[in-house]
Amino acid sequence: MSNKHQKTKFITREILKSSIIGAFKKFDPRYMVKNPVMFVVELGFVLTFVMTIFPGIFGDDVSLGYLRTYNGIVCVILFITVLFANFAESVAEGRGKAQAASLKNTKHDTKARLIDEDGNETIVNASELKMDDIVIVKAGEVIPNDGEVIEGIASVDESAITGESAPVTREAGTDFSSVTGGTTVVSDWLKIRITSKPGESFLDKMIALVEGASRQKTPNEIALNTLLVGLTIIFLIVVVTLYAFSGYSGAEIQVSTMIALLVCLIPTTIGALLSAIGIAGMDRVTRFNVIAMSGKAVEACGDVDTMMLDKTGTITFGNRLAADFYPVKGQKKEDLIDFAVLSSLCDPTPEGKSTLKLGMQLGTTVDTKQAGKDMEFVEFTAQTRMSGADTKDGLKIRKGAGDAIKEMVKENGGTIPEDLDRIISEISSLGGTPLVVSADNVIYGVIYLKDTVKPGLVERFQRLRSIGIKTIMCTGDNPLTAATIAKEAGVDGFIAECKPEDKIEAIKKEQAEGKLVAMTGDGTNDAPALAQADVGLAMNSGTSAAKEAANMVDLDSDPTKILEVVEIGKQLLITRGSLTTFSIANDIAKYFAIIPAMFTMVIPQMQVLNIMGLSTPMSAILSALIFNAIVIPCLIPIAMKGVKYKPMSAQKMLTKNLGIYGLGGVIVPFVGIKLIDILITPLLAMLGM
């Protein structure tokens, strides 16, 4: 993962300030009711507050001198519990809002050159632009809104959106025709057709999403929330039953104690962190410069079984790069390398640059700094299909297509090496491109150009395989070339001579088997497949059709980022599962803290369950309640950053998480509650409790 996006400060002074204010604002019952678990805790706070002022309102024995103080302490702890829960959510929202603020700085009302039907130019505010309006943007001007380039070619600075300082090229009639409002044209000019309504641009949607304003709960989140509500109702019934039972057994138990018991029994930890985990999941994706159109898309990433990847630009660089030199019979490889380097000294193409780089790696004898000064360079043309250089001594060096070089050599009385055709055929069968090199009508050999697999992808595909994700490469290449690249990259399968409808068919086939499919794309021809896939990652540089069809957009336009996005999705699911396990395991320890303490006085036999050896019933209840509150802020960093994820089988992962968060969730409260009990017992004794 790119450090540029990952190295962000967990919490700043501004986020802390806004989170504290937000935590108090969220006490509004209209907001709290959306989180039933914490709403129950807030109701408990209100009731204990009333009981602090009127201790006997619910029939408690007011003769107990400490009752008002005890109720007040429970009230304060419940208030802090709700406050910490609200703070956790506010921190998650604050990180998103901080990012949104930086985006808003790029969104100011710029002027636009509106072109009418007669071709006349009018200066208007960007906010006045409507869909399908035509504008022209010149060098140094800001693109007023999202659109499609219909004429021209220019360099565009997208650093305000992507953070990447290098300008990118946008051109009409290509897969790189889409432009984003707020970016700047740095050279030439573009005629743009506006594709979004005012206030509905990509930047507007992005701001709403990272602020959390447009976040909707995912199906998994709704399901877990339903479970938490069910558990809350069950424990509410249990507590009411226990209150009746205590009255029957003669145990005088205060209403505030029953409220404390309810709060400790219900899964408050995960209830407090659930929303924060979801917001943080989207935030992690956004900080990786990927905009998820919904939380559901991020979650779906975590369940992906199959990944469809385009070959060109995703698995490979897309440009054919020099991989080796093949000398013909009778010629030295060293001479071939030197002439190839000389012909490439001023060749700006990826082929030329890679030839020069490979030649220098293999130890060319050419003085690259000096040689270029004494040569006249010949550019490649479609007519000649070759390029090269002429020295002052009259030496003519050429590299180009095999038949073009052969024809030139024959015309000038040279001979064709007998093994040249064999070498050319060998390179072609490997899926490579042969470039023949000659000097003064003597053929020295062939440069092997190949579509090079991006470094590190083999290991990443292996990583995906280890977590059970199948990778399929889609390419328009012939089956032989496709098989060569697929083997080199280490993908599980490939589709050769692939057409857009073949991609859709392949996705549907995987989905019919009950699998979730992810794919990337940037062109209009990819749009149907992006819409069909469960996770569609479109490139920001691509067409508007592709971005509208996908449920994720990569601002950096890096197709390989789908690999990291899938891992972020898995991390989100694992984080939620781990903290849910920890929360429920916590309750087990709290049962042993509170239940024995409540009934030991009237049922001495229950003392055997007081395995913690807590001092008094009051200290036991308050220790459990205090632990219940302070565990929430302690878990905020894990909720924000996510549980560290490593590829492994589902069974192994389950065992590991049960060991860490299940067993840990039982042990930690035992230790924590005991320590709190030791600390507060003297204070309670001073208060007469």
mmCIF file of C-alpha atoms in Angstrom, residues 38 63 138 283 285 314 566 648 670:
data_model
loop_
_atom_site.group_PDB
_atom_site.id
_atom_site.type_symbol
_atom_site.label_atom_id
_atom_site.label_comp_id
_atom_site.label_asym_id
_atom_site.label_seq_id
_atom_site.Cartn_x
_atom_site.Cartn_y
_atom_site.Cartn_z
ATOM 1 C CA MET A 38 -26.630 2.956 23.663
ATOM 2 C CA SER A 63 -32.936 5.157 55.106
ATOM 3 C CA LYS A 138 -7.545 27.047 -21.536
ATOM 4 C CA ASP A 283 -12.392 6.281 5.697
ATOM 5 C CA VAL A 285 -10.646 3.238 1.568
ATOM 6 C CA THR A 314 -3.180 -3.788 -14.815
ATOM 7 C CA VAL A 566 -10.130 -6.251 -1.291
ATOM 8 C CA MET A 648 -4.872 -17.412 6.053
ATOM 9 C CA PHE A 670 -11.283 -10.266 35.153
#
